[in-house]
Amino acid sequence: MAHASVASLMRTIESLLTSNSPMQSLICDHREELCALCEKVSSLEVFVKNFEKNNVSRQMTDFEVEVKEVASAVEYTIQLRLTETALGVNKSIIEIIERGENKSIIGIIGSIVFQGISNIWTRRKIRKSLQQLANDIDHVWKESTKIQDKGKQVSKESLVHDFSSSTNDILNVNNNMVGRDDQKERLLEDLTISYSGELKVIPIVGMGGIGKTTLTKEVYNNKSVLRRFDVRAWATVSQQHNRKEILLGLLQSTIKMDDTVKTRGEAELADMLQKSLKRKRYLIVLDDIWSCEVWDGVKRCFPTEENAGSRILLTTRNNEVACYADTENLSLRMNFMDQEESWNLFKSAAFSNETLLSKYENIGKQIAHECHGLPLTIVVVAGLLKSKREIDDWETVAKDVRSFVTNDPDKQCSRLLGLSYDHLTSDLKTCLLHFGIFPKDSDIPVKRLVRSWMAEGFLKLENDLEGEAEKCLQELVDRCLVLVCKKSLDGTKIRSCKVHDLIYDLCLREIQRENIFIMNDIVPLYPDFPYLSRQKMQPFKRVTGDKINDYCRYGHYRALLTPVHRQLRDHDNNDLVKRTHSIFSFHISLLSPLLKSQLIYFKFLKVLELRHEIYNFPLEILSLIWLRYLSLLCLENFGIPPEICRLWNLQTFIVQGRGRSILIAFPEEIWGLMQLRHLSLPQFYLPNPPRVSADKGSHVGFSNIQTISYLSPRCCRKKVIKGIQNVKELGICGYETDLSIRDSGLLNNLVHLQQLEKLRIKHCFKLLPASEKAFPATLKKLKLEATTLRWSYLDIIAKLPNLEVLKLMRGACRGDEWHPNVRGFTRLKFLLIADSSLKYWKAINDNFPILKSLVLKECSYLKDIPIEFAEIHTLQLIELTRCLSELGESAARIQQEQEELGNNPVDVRISRPLRRDVRRLDID
């Protein structure tokens, strides 16, 4: 996939041109050449994206291979030349590292970093390299102009098939569906009983192989459906759709076809279809729709007047299509089969009418379980075993059932999953393949995923990078390629996700087939593993499956390398360390010093996760000037050195801490990281930003910052707040022993954060503002923990004009009575109270007018929810976890009261209720 390499190159050039990097003087001298190169690469990126979209053969063309290699070589050369210049060719740093003299590294770096910038010979060398790189890009661009459209478009005639056999197969299909009884009954009801009025559209959505078509065929041929409808017609749309083909497929069932019909144009065929359906109750099935445009192109053919009770069933892998076509909220989402359904389907497919022998049952259930509930996989594997009756054969399949499904590209399962992949745009393909980096079947935190997407250069540099990343993830979810594991409590955000095993295997195959990157593991085999040298990294060790537990006790790092390219010298191709652009960690190491002292060699790293615990900032990282994502794990307080400003590409900086009170101090130079978007640490101190100039009162700021946590409250001075004024999510953490700041009013400065939408405050005693006017009016989500506020303080929170989510965690409020005194929470939709001592709660009629969800967790003293909640017509959910049974009875009364008032009854969910005599000490 050439687009990934071109996009990565484009992001690197953009970062050079748009950032205030320490190499600005060098870049300025070559800005004209860089801008020209940027323009050419930008045009090439657009062309390659469209070219790959139209290339449905799944084979990389010679042109794509050349573009991929040229783009990778150009990016490598740019990074190499600028790194040589920035760090100099002086070997002092490496020599000092190898001798273990870490104490003097900062002084050495400070003296030689960027010394090459003033070197005239170096400037000429860079200019010559840029001119050569421009020539290389010119060459592939000229090649692109020679590419013609011939052979890329299938002739209209070849798309017109004989539909008699396929349609008749559907009409006469045997009833062989197993399971899905509830979904079948619901679908039959929607078709034959409910909604007897005007035309209804019922989308069936789910991933490839989930059983959408099988279920649809089952109801299509059901006796009640046959009796209900005057006309039934079925068209398989597929990815390479053609409107004429769809119309002919439907007409096959509505009129008497002859050869002359196939020669007519689309408009005439559409008119014929509409007339054939007029004044009839019809059932139309559009199987396997891939886009909203296809639906728009055919829906006008279906008459809506004098067609009472007519239905259209459409199946799709894309949730966006389902939502677009569904105007009545009738969508049916198909999920994976449970263990019993899987076994029943397996038995039916493997044995048909034969008697099941007991010796096959245990091994058969194991195989069915390994198919992970995907019907198509179950049927494919069962088909393999249908002719095999030796138990040894079954045991062989059981060892690795997935290989029988995915290794053969001709297998139907692989083809279906491959179709979903082929239909993605180039950038979505790259994002999906990134799931192959993570351990199989693991839940992946969304923040970690999308921030690594940004660091790898998958997404265009825009103001709302995070928004673009979320759109990409949601589109993959909508296409049923990514599974949502966990959502935020209010249901608005995806917190973690994963891919089905078959999709994961697809990712690994495509990564290897398209040679996008090489994925290798670095694993120390004992705690005293010697410092890793470049020689010892050849070859990398790859560890998968159960071996991880055996071999990775002291750490597990996964490195991503650029592939070998003909454009590069043998020396560069053989240097695995130089080709390494990302290092991920999936196993926390308590002992291993792996990589820490060797980082100086990884010149072109973009992503670095170090999960072995550290006691100070690894100074070797300061030479990694291309780093965009950095994650560390620390054990105690430490300071960040001033040379942190060398990491001018850094977008995400994460430090995870073992102890709750770890404090990390930043120098003033941190404000030089102009690309910084996410800053996440246990607690950190941020100094005032430096002035822009001595004559002006303005200060440097993080113009791209999106999230910050957890900032020390003593840093909430006006100058600091002004420096982070674009932040959207902010966390503040106290642990303050200095009583002098409690009355300082520092948090009043939050009013200057006019982009802030989400605020988390914890362990800040007596620090919150005394007026709602001190909070930004843009605030939508507020989470409080261990703030020991009086419940009456919530009268201030209630006045926040745009607050939609309020979470009161353990220790947020003290006291046992909450009596709101003001009309408030006018926009609140979600309220969580957790681990609270609240005992008496009263409300007035005007509180929470549009609340949707009330979640109470471990409220072990509260017995009643205010009965006024029954008057909230928007209330949809009351969820109780580890609360008294009396509270559940109170929720039931609210539910009953709502029914009596004519509202839709609230959904009450109760889990792990407490006994009446339980008290707080019993559950802590």
Short mmCIF file of C-alpha atoms in Angstrom, two decimals, residues 150-565:
data_model
loop_
_atom_site.label_atom_id
_atom_site.label_comp_id
_atom_site.label_asym_id
_atom_site.label_seq_id
_atom_site.Cartn_x
_atom_site.Cartn_y
_atom_site.Cartn_z
CA LYS A 150 -8.28 1.49 -19.67
CA GLY A 151 -8.62 -1.82 -17.92
CA LYS A 152 -9.78 -0.15 -14.70
CA GLN A 153 -13.42 0.09 -15.77
CA VAL A 154 -15.41 -3.04 -16.39
CA SER A 155 -17.60 -2.71 -19.46
CA LYS A 156 -21.28 -2.30 -18.88
CA GLU A 157 -22.02 -5.41 -20.92
CA SER A 158 -19.86 -7.62 -18.70
CA LEU A 159 -21.76 -6.52 -15.65
CA VAL A 160 -25.09 -7.81 -16.96
CA HIS A 161 -25.46 -11.43 -15.86
CA ASP A 162 -28.12 -14.09 -16.23
CA PHE A 163 -30.09 -13.77 -13.03
CA SER A 164 -32.34 -16.77 -13.48
CA SER A 165 -30.12 -19.25 -11.66
CA SER A 166 -29.11 -17.03 -8.72
CA THR A 167 -32.63 -15.75 -8.12
CA ASN A 168 -34.15 -19.19 -8.35
CA ASP A 169 -31.58 -20.50 -5.89
CA ILE A 170 -32.76 -17.88 -3.41
CA LEU A 171 -36.43 -18.63 -4.03
CA ASN A 172 -35.90 -22.36 -3.57
CA VAL A 173 -33.27 -22.30 -0.82
CA ASN A 174 -33.66 -25.01 1.78
CA ASN A 175 -34.47 -24.08 5.35
CA ASN A 176 -31.09 -24.75 6.98
CA MET A 177 -30.63 -21.85 9.38
CA VAL A 178 -29.65 -22.84 12.92
CA GLY A 179 -30.16 -20.50 15.87
CA ARG A 180 -31.13 -16.82 15.65
CA ASP A 181 -34.70 -17.70 16.70
CA ASP A 182 -35.33 -14.42 18.50
CA GLN A 183 -34.07 -12.33 15.62
CA LYS A 184 -36.04 -14.41 13.13
CA GLU A 185 -39.26 -13.95 15.09
CA ARG A 186 -38.70 -10.22 15.43
CA LEU A 187 -38.06 -9.89 11.72
CA LEU A 188 -41.15 -11.91 10.82
CA GLU A 189 -43.23 -9.71 13.09
CA ASP A 190 -41.86 -6.55 11.45
CA LEU A 191 -42.67 -8.00 8.04
CA THR A 192 -46.08 -9.55 8.59
CA ILE A 193 -47.73 -8.14 11.71
CA SER A 194 -46.43 -4.77 12.82
CA TYR A 195 -46.47 -1.53 10.87
CA SER A 196 -49.15 -2.49 8.39
CA GLY A 197 -49.25 1.01 6.94
CA GLU A 198 -46.90 2.67 4.49
CA LEU A 199 -43.62 1.31 3.10
CA LYS A 200 -40.99 0.45 5.75
CA VAL A 201 -37.26 -0.12 5.35
CA ILE A 202 -35.63 -2.67 7.67
CA PRO A 203 -31.79 -2.73 7.60
CA ILE A 204 -29.90 -5.80 8.88
CA VAL A 205 -26.37 -4.86 9.83
CA GLY A 206 -23.36 -6.90 10.90
CA MET A 207 -19.83 -7.90 9.94
CA GLY A 208 -19.04 -10.17 7.00
CA GLY A 209 -19.91 -13.78 7.77
CA ILE A 210 -22.21 -12.97 10.67
CA GLY A 211 -25.26 -14.50 8.95
CA LYS A 212 -27.17 -11.51 7.54
CA THR A 213 -27.94 -13.12 4.20
CA THR A 214 -28.79 -16.48 5.76
CA LEU A 215 -31.31 -14.88 8.12
CA THR A 216 -32.78 -12.82 5.29
CA LYS A 217 -33.20 -15.88 3.08
CA GLU A 218 -34.87 -17.70 5.95
CA VAL A 219 -37.60 -15.10 6.38
CA TYR A 220 -37.81 -14.43 2.64
CA ASN A 221 -39.00 -18.00 2.11
CA ASN A 222 -41.12 -18.26 5.25
CA LYS A 223 -44.72 -19.36 4.64
CA SER A 224 -46.20 -16.36 6.41
CA VAL A 225 -44.14 -14.05 4.20
CA LEU A 226 -45.21 -15.93 1.08
CA ARG A 227 -48.83 -15.41 2.07
CA ARG A 228 -48.36 -11.80 3.06
CA PHE A 229 -46.77 -10.27 -0.06
CA ASP A 230 -47.98 -10.08 -3.64
CA VAL A 231 -44.49 -9.72 -5.05
CA ARG A 232 -41.09 -10.66 -3.70
CA ALA A 233 -37.81 -9.66 -5.38
CA TRP A 234 -34.19 -10.09 -4.43
CA ALA A 235 -31.05 -8.35 -5.74
CA THR A 236 -27.49 -8.91 -4.55
CA VAL A 237 -25.76 -5.55 -4.73
CA SER A 238 -22.15 -6.36 -3.68
CA GLN A 239 -19.14 -4.08 -3.61
CA GLN A 240 -18.73 -3.67 -7.37
CA HIS A 241 -22.33 -2.61 -7.77
CA ASN A 242 -24.01 -1.56 -11.00
CA ARG A 243 -27.44 0.07 -11.00
CA LYS A 244 -28.54 -1.67 -14.19
CA GLU A 245 -27.52 -5.00 -12.72
CA ILE A 246 -29.58 -4.34 -9.59
CA LEU A 247 -32.65 -3.35 -11.60
CA LEU A 248 -32.43 -6.45 -13.78
CA GLY A 249 -32.07 -8.62 -10.70
CA LEU A 250 -35.30 -7.23 -9.23
CA LEU A 251 -37.22 -7.33 -12.52
CA GLN A 252 -36.39 -11.03 -12.79
CA SER A 253 -39.01 -11.63 -10.08
CA THR A 254 -41.59 -8.98 -11.05
CA ILE A 255 -42.05 -9.37 -14.81
CA LYS A 256 -41.63 -11.95 -17.51
CA MET A 257 -38.07 -11.43 -18.72
CA ASP A 258 -36.86 -11.74 -22.29
CA ASP A 259 -33.64 -10.86 -24.07
CA THR A 260 -34.89 -7.42 -25.11
CA VAL A 261 -35.21 -6.29 -21.48
CA LYS A 262 -31.46 -6.62 -20.94
CA THR A 263 -30.75 -4.23 -23.79
CA ARG A 264 -32.76 -1.35 -22.31
CA GLY A 265 -31.26 1.62 -20.49
CA GLU A 266 -31.30 2.28 -16.74
CA ALA A 267 -34.08 4.88 -16.87
CA GLU A 268 -36.39 2.57 -18.80
CA LEU A 269 -35.64 -0.35 -16.49
CA ALA A 270 -36.36 1.80 -13.42
CA ASP A 271 -39.70 2.81 -14.93
CA MET A 272 -40.54 -0.82 -15.68
CA LEU A 273 -39.74 -1.83 -12.11
CA GLN A 274 -41.85 0.92 -10.61
CA LYS A 275 -44.84 0.05 -12.78
CA SER A 276 -44.51 -3.66 -11.97
CA LEU A 277 -44.73 -2.88 -8.23
CA LYS A 278 -47.58 -0.34 -8.34
CA ARG A 279 -50.67 -1.15 -6.26
CA LYS A 280 -49.02 -4.28 -4.93
CA ARG A 281 -47.78 -5.24 -1.47
CA TYR A 282 -44.15 -6.05 -2.19
CA LEU A 283 -41.08 -7.31 -0.37
CA ILE A 284 -37.75 -6.19 -1.79
CA VAL A 285 -34.40 -7.56 -0.57
CA LEU A 286 -31.23 -5.60 -1.36
CA ASP A 287 -28.44 -7.84 -0.17
CA ASP A 288 -24.97 -6.52 0.67
CA ILE A 289 -25.23 -2.75 0.20
CA TRP A 290 -21.91 -0.98 0.71
CA SER A 291 -22.70 2.71 0.49
CA CYS A 292 -25.44 5.28 0.98
CA GLU A 293 -25.07 6.33 -2.65
CA VAL A 294 -26.25 2.91 -3.83
CA TRP A 295 -29.39 3.21 -1.69
CA ASP A 296 -30.05 6.70 -3.06
CA GLY A 297 -29.69 5.36 -6.58
CA VAL A 298 -32.37 2.65 -6.26
CA LYS A 299 -34.88 3.78 -3.62
CA ARG A 300 -36.74 6.05 -6.07
CA CYS A 301 -37.69 2.96 -8.05
CA PHE A 302 -39.95 1.70 -5.27
CA PRO A 303 -43.47 3.21 -5.25
CA THR A 304 -44.85 4.39 -1.91
CA GLU A 305 -48.47 5.21 -2.78
CA GLU A 306 -51.12 2.50 -2.78
CA ASN A 307 -48.52 0.03 -1.55
CA ALA A 308 -49.66 -0.40 2.06
CA GLY A 309 -47.70 -2.98 4.03
CA SER A 310 -44.76 -3.15 1.62
CA ARG A 311 -41.29 -3.74 3.04
CA ILE A 312 -37.68 -3.39 1.94
CA LEU A 313 -35.03 -5.51 3.64
CA LEU A 314 -31.44 -4.48 3.11
CA THR A 315 -28.31 -6.11 4.49
CA THR A 316 -25.08 -4.19 5.03
CA ARG A 317 -21.81 -4.32 6.87
CA ASN A 318 -21.84 -0.56 7.27
CA ASN A 319 -23.78 0.91 10.17
CA GLU A 320 -23.78 4.29 8.42
CA VAL A 321 -25.79 2.79 5.56
CA ALA A 322 -28.20 1.18 8.03
CA CYS A 323 -28.78 4.46 9.88
CA TYR A 324 -29.16 6.37 6.62
CA ALA A 325 -31.80 4.04 5.21
CA ASP A 326 -33.61 3.39 8.50
CA THR A 327 -36.20 6.10 9.15
CA GLU A 328 -38.28 4.13 11.65
CA ASN A 329 -35.62 2.76 14.03
CA LEU A 330 -36.19 -0.78 12.74
CA SER A 331 -32.53 -1.77 12.26
CA LEU A 332 -31.56 -5.27 13.32
CA ARG A 333 -27.95 -5.70 14.43
CA MET A 334 -26.57 -9.22 14.28
CA ASN A 335 -24.08 -10.21 16.97
CA PHE A 336 -21.85 -13.24 17.42
CA MET A 337 -23.45 -16.55 18.33
CA ASP A 338 -23.24 -17.79 21.89
CA GLN A 339 -21.61 -21.11 22.75
CA GLU A 340 -24.82 -23.16 22.48
CA GLU A 341 -25.83 -21.62 19.15
CA SER A 342 -22.30 -22.15 17.81
CA TRP A 343 -22.34 -25.83 18.75
CA ASN A 344 -25.79 -26.41 17.27
CA LEU A 345 -24.74 -24.80 13.99
CA PHE A 346 -21.51 -26.82 13.93
CA LYS A 347 -23.39 -30.08 14.51
CA SER A 348 -25.85 -29.29 11.76
CA ALA A 349 -23.13 -28.43 9.24
CA ALA A 350 -20.70 -31.23 10.11
CA PHE A 351 -23.13 -34.12 10.51
CA SER A 352 -26.30 -33.11 8.60
CA ASN A 353 -28.69 -35.99 9.19
CA GLU A 354 -26.07 -38.35 10.59
CA THR A 355 -26.07 -39.47 14.19
CA LEU A 356 -23.53 -37.64 16.35
CA LEU A 357 -21.13 -40.08 17.97
CA SER A 358 -20.11 -39.24 21.53
CA LYS A 359 -16.38 -39.33 20.72
CA TYR A 360 -16.78 -36.24 18.54
CA GLU A 361 -18.73 -34.15 21.01
CA ASN A 362 -15.95 -32.77 23.25
CA ILE A 363 -13.53 -32.05 20.45
CA GLY A 364 -16.37 -30.68 18.31
CA LYS A 365 -17.43 -28.25 21.02
CA GLN A 366 -13.82 -27.11 21.36
CA ILE A 367 -13.58 -26.43 17.63
CA ALA A 368 -16.92 -24.61 17.60
CA HIS A 369 -15.78 -22.49 20.55
CA GLU A 370 -12.55 -21.58 18.72
CA CYS A 371 -14.63 -20.12 15.89
CA HIS A 372 -15.61 -17.31 18.28
CA GLY A 373 -19.28 -17.18 17.35
CA LEU A 374 -18.84 -16.21 13.68
CA PRO A 375 -21.32 -18.36 11.72
CA LEU A 376 -19.41 -18.31 8.45
CA THR A 377 -16.26 -19.56 10.18
CA ILE A 378 -18.23 -22.30 11.94
CA VAL A 379 -19.75 -23.50 8.66
CA VAL A 380 -16.42 -23.38 6.79
CA VAL A 381 -14.61 -25.40 9.45
CA ALA A 382 -17.51 -27.84 9.84
CA GLY A 383 -17.45 -28.32 6.06
CA LEU A 384 -13.79 -29.24 6.32
CA LEU A 385 -14.58 -31.96 8.84
CA LYS A 386 -17.73 -33.24 7.17
CA SER A 387 -15.79 -35.87 5.23
CA LYS A 388 -13.31 -36.60 8.02
CA ARG A 389 -14.22 -39.17 10.60
CA GLU A 390 -10.82 -39.88 12.15
CA ILE A 391 -10.55 -38.33 15.59
CA ASP A 392 -6.90 -37.44 14.88
CA ASP A 393 -8.04 -35.20 12.04
CA TRP A 394 -10.43 -33.40 14.36
CA GLU A 395 -7.73 -32.91 16.98
CA THR A 396 -5.41 -31.45 14.36
CA VAL A 397 -8.06 -28.94 13.34
CA ALA A 398 -8.74 -28.10 16.97
CA LYS A 399 -5.12 -27.09 17.54
CA ASP A 400 -5.33 -24.18 15.18
CA VAL A 401 -8.76 -23.85 13.64
CA ARG A 402 -8.02 -20.38 12.35
CA SER A 403 -5.37 -21.57 9.91
CA PHE A 404 -7.94 -23.67 8.09
CA VAL A 405 -10.14 -20.63 7.70
CA THR A 406 -7.73 -17.88 6.73
CA ASN A 407 -4.60 -19.33 5.14
CA ASP A 408 -6.30 -20.30 1.88
CA PRO A 409 -7.24 -17.12 -0.02
CA ASP A 410 -9.88 -19.07 -1.94
CA LYS A 411 -11.88 -19.86 1.16
CA GLN A 412 -15.21 -18.08 1.29
CA CYS A 413 -14.54 -16.67 4.77
CA SER A 414 -11.33 -14.99 3.73
CA ARG A 415 -12.95 -13.60 0.61
CA LEU A 416 -15.76 -12.01 2.58
CA LEU A 417 -13.45 -10.42 5.13
CA GLY A 418 -11.12 -9.38 2.34
CA LEU A 419 -13.96 -7.64 0.57
CA SER A 420 -14.63 -5.54 3.66
CA TYR A 421 -10.96 -4.59 3.75
CA ASP A 422 -10.72 -3.85 0.02
CA HIS A 423 -13.64 -1.44 0.23
CA LEU A 424 -11.85 0.78 2.75
CA THR A 425 -10.07 3.96 1.74
CA SER A 426 -6.29 3.90 1.96
CA ASP A 427 -6.17 5.78 5.26
CA LEU A 428 -8.80 3.51 6.83
CA LYS A 429 -6.85 0.47 5.67
CA THR A 430 -3.74 1.77 7.37
CA CYS A 431 -5.63 2.48 10.60
CA LEU A 432 -7.19 -1.00 10.59
CA LEU A 433 -3.87 -2.74 9.95
CA HIS A 434 -2.48 -0.96 13.01
CA PHE A 435 -4.58 -3.32 15.15
CA GLY A 436 -2.17 -6.07 14.10
CA ILE A 437 0.52 -4.45 16.22
CA PHE A 438 -1.30 -5.14 19.47
CA PRO A 439 -1.54 -8.58 21.09
CA LYS A 440 -4.26 -10.77 19.68
CA ASP A 441 -7.69 -10.59 21.31
CA SER A 442 -6.64 -7.69 23.55
CA ASP A 443 -8.78 -4.72 24.51
CA ILE A 444 -7.03 -1.62 23.21
CA PRO A 445 -7.53 1.74 24.94
CA VAL A 446 -8.83 4.12 22.31
CA LYS A 447 -6.62 6.99 23.41
CA ARG A 448 -3.53 4.84 23.02
CA LEU A 449 -4.70 3.65 19.62
CA VAL A 450 -5.62 6.98 18.02
CA ARG A 451 -2.60 8.82 19.43
CA SER A 452 -0.33 6.22 17.88
CA TRP A 453 -2.22 6.70 14.60
CA MET A 454 -1.38 10.39 14.79
CA ALA A 455 2.25 9.71 15.66
CA GLU A 456 2.68 7.27 12.76
CA GLY A 457 1.45 9.95 10.35
CA PHE A 458 -1.74 8.21 9.25
CA LEU A 459 -3.83 11.37 9.59
CA LYS A 460 -3.47 14.78 8.00
CA LEU A 461 -2.15 17.54 10.23
CA GLU A 462 -5.29 19.50 11.04
CA ASN A 463 -6.54 21.45 14.01
CA ASP A 464 -8.89 18.64 15.00
CA LEU A 465 -6.61 15.62 14.62
CA GLU A 466 -8.43 13.85 17.43
CA GLY A 467 -11.78 14.42 15.77
CA GLU A 468 -10.49 12.93 12.51
CA ALA A 469 -9.09 9.94 14.41
CA GLU A 470 -12.42 9.36 16.15
CA LYS A 471 -14.22 9.52 12.81
CA CYS A 472 -11.88 6.89 11.39
CA LEU A 473 -12.46 4.62 14.38
CA GLN A 474 -16.22 5.09 14.22
CA GLU A 475 -16.24 4.28 10.52
CA LEU A 476 -14.35 1.04 11.19
CA VAL A 477 -16.89 0.24 13.91
CA ASP A 478 -19.77 1.07 11.58
CA ARG A 479 -18.32 -1.29 9.01
CA CYS A 480 -18.31 -4.05 11.65
CA LEU A 481 -14.53 -4.46 11.38
CA VAL A 482 -13.82 -3.17 14.89
CA LEU A 483 -15.66 -4.26 18.02
CA VAL A 484 -16.47 -1.85 20.84
CA CYS A 485 -15.35 -3.31 24.17
CA LYS A 486 -16.15 -0.46 26.53
CA LYS A 487 -17.90 2.87 26.33
CA SER A 488 -17.93 5.82 28.68
CA LEU A 489 -20.62 5.63 31.34
CA ASP A 490 -22.71 8.21 29.51
CA GLY A 491 -22.34 6.23 26.29
CA THR A 492 -20.87 9.08 24.27
CA LYS A 493 -17.30 7.83 23.83
CA ILE A 494 -15.63 4.54 22.91
CA ARG A 495 -13.10 3.77 25.63
CA SER A 496 -11.62 0.51 24.34
CA CYS A 497 -11.97 -1.67 21.28
CA LYS A 498 -10.61 -4.77 19.58
CA VAL A 499 -10.91 -6.75 16.37
CA HIS A 500 -12.27 -10.25 15.91
CA ASP A 501 -9.59 -12.92 15.60
CA LEU A 502 -10.33 -13.34 11.90
CA ILE A 503 -9.92 -9.63 11.28
CA TYR A 504 -6.69 -9.74 13.28
CA ASP A 505 -5.38 -12.55 11.06
CA LEU A 506 -6.43 -10.52 8.03
CA CYS A 507 -4.40 -7.56 9.36
CA LEU A 508 -1.28 -9.70 9.76
CA ARG A 509 -1.68 -11.13 6.26
CA GLU A 510 -2.13 -7.72 4.67
CA ILE A 511 0.78 -6.19 6.59
CA GLN A 512 3.01 -8.93 5.20
CA ARG A 513 1.48 -9.02 1.72
CA GLU A 514 1.69 -5.27 1.17
CA ASN A 515 5.06 -5.00 2.93
CA ILE A 516 3.87 -1.98 4.91
CA PHE A 517 6.22 -2.52 7.83
CA ILE A 518 8.13 -5.34 9.48
CA MET A 519 6.97 -6.28 12.96
CA ASN A 520 9.52 -7.83 15.31
CA ASP A 521 9.83 -8.38 19.03
CA ILE A 522 12.67 -7.55 21.41
CA VAL A 523 12.61 -9.86 24.42
CA PRO A 524 15.23 -10.14 27.22
CA LEU A 525 15.47 -13.70 28.50
CA TYR A 526 16.77 -12.93 32.00
CA PRO A 527 16.79 -9.93 34.36
CA ASP A 528 20.49 -9.18 33.95
CA PHE A 529 20.16 -8.94 30.18
CA PRO A 530 23.21 -7.05 28.90
CA TYR A 531 22.84 -3.71 27.21
CA LEU A 532 21.52 -4.31 23.73
CA SER A 533 23.91 -3.52 20.92
CA ARG A 534 23.12 -3.03 17.28
CA GLN A 535 24.68 -6.39 16.49
CA LYS A 536 22.53 -8.22 19.06
CA MET A 537 19.40 -6.82 17.45
CA GLN A 538 20.02 -8.98 14.39
CA PRO A 539 17.71 -10.70 13.97
CA PHE A 540 14.80 -9.59 16.12
CA LYS A 541 12.92 -12.29 17.98
CA ARG A 542 9.19 -12.68 17.32
CA VAL A 543 7.08 -14.00 20.21
CA THR A 544 3.39 -14.81 19.93
CA GLY A 545 0.64 -16.68 21.71
CA ASP A 546 1.39 -18.66 24.85
CA LYS A 547 5.12 -18.02 24.51
CA ILE A 548 4.58 -14.47 25.78
CA ASN A 549 3.96 -15.72 29.31
CA ASP A 550 7.04 -17.95 29.16
CA TYR A 551 9.54 -15.60 27.51
CA CYS A 552 8.40 -12.13 28.45
CA ARG A 553 8.73 -12.12 32.20
CA TYR A 554 11.28 -9.32 31.97
CA GLY A 555 9.72 -7.24 29.24
CA HIS A 556 8.14 -7.42 25.80
CA TYR A 557 8.77 -4.73 23.22
CA ARG A 558 7.42 -4.77 19.67
CA ALA A 559 9.40 -2.85 17.09
CA LEU A 560 8.11 -1.64 13.73
CA LEU A 561 10.66 -1.32 10.96
CA THR A 562 10.45 0.14 7.49
CA PRO A 563 10.87 -2.63 4.87
CA VAL A 564 14.01 -3.11 2.83
CA HIS A 565 13.95 -0.81 -0.22
#
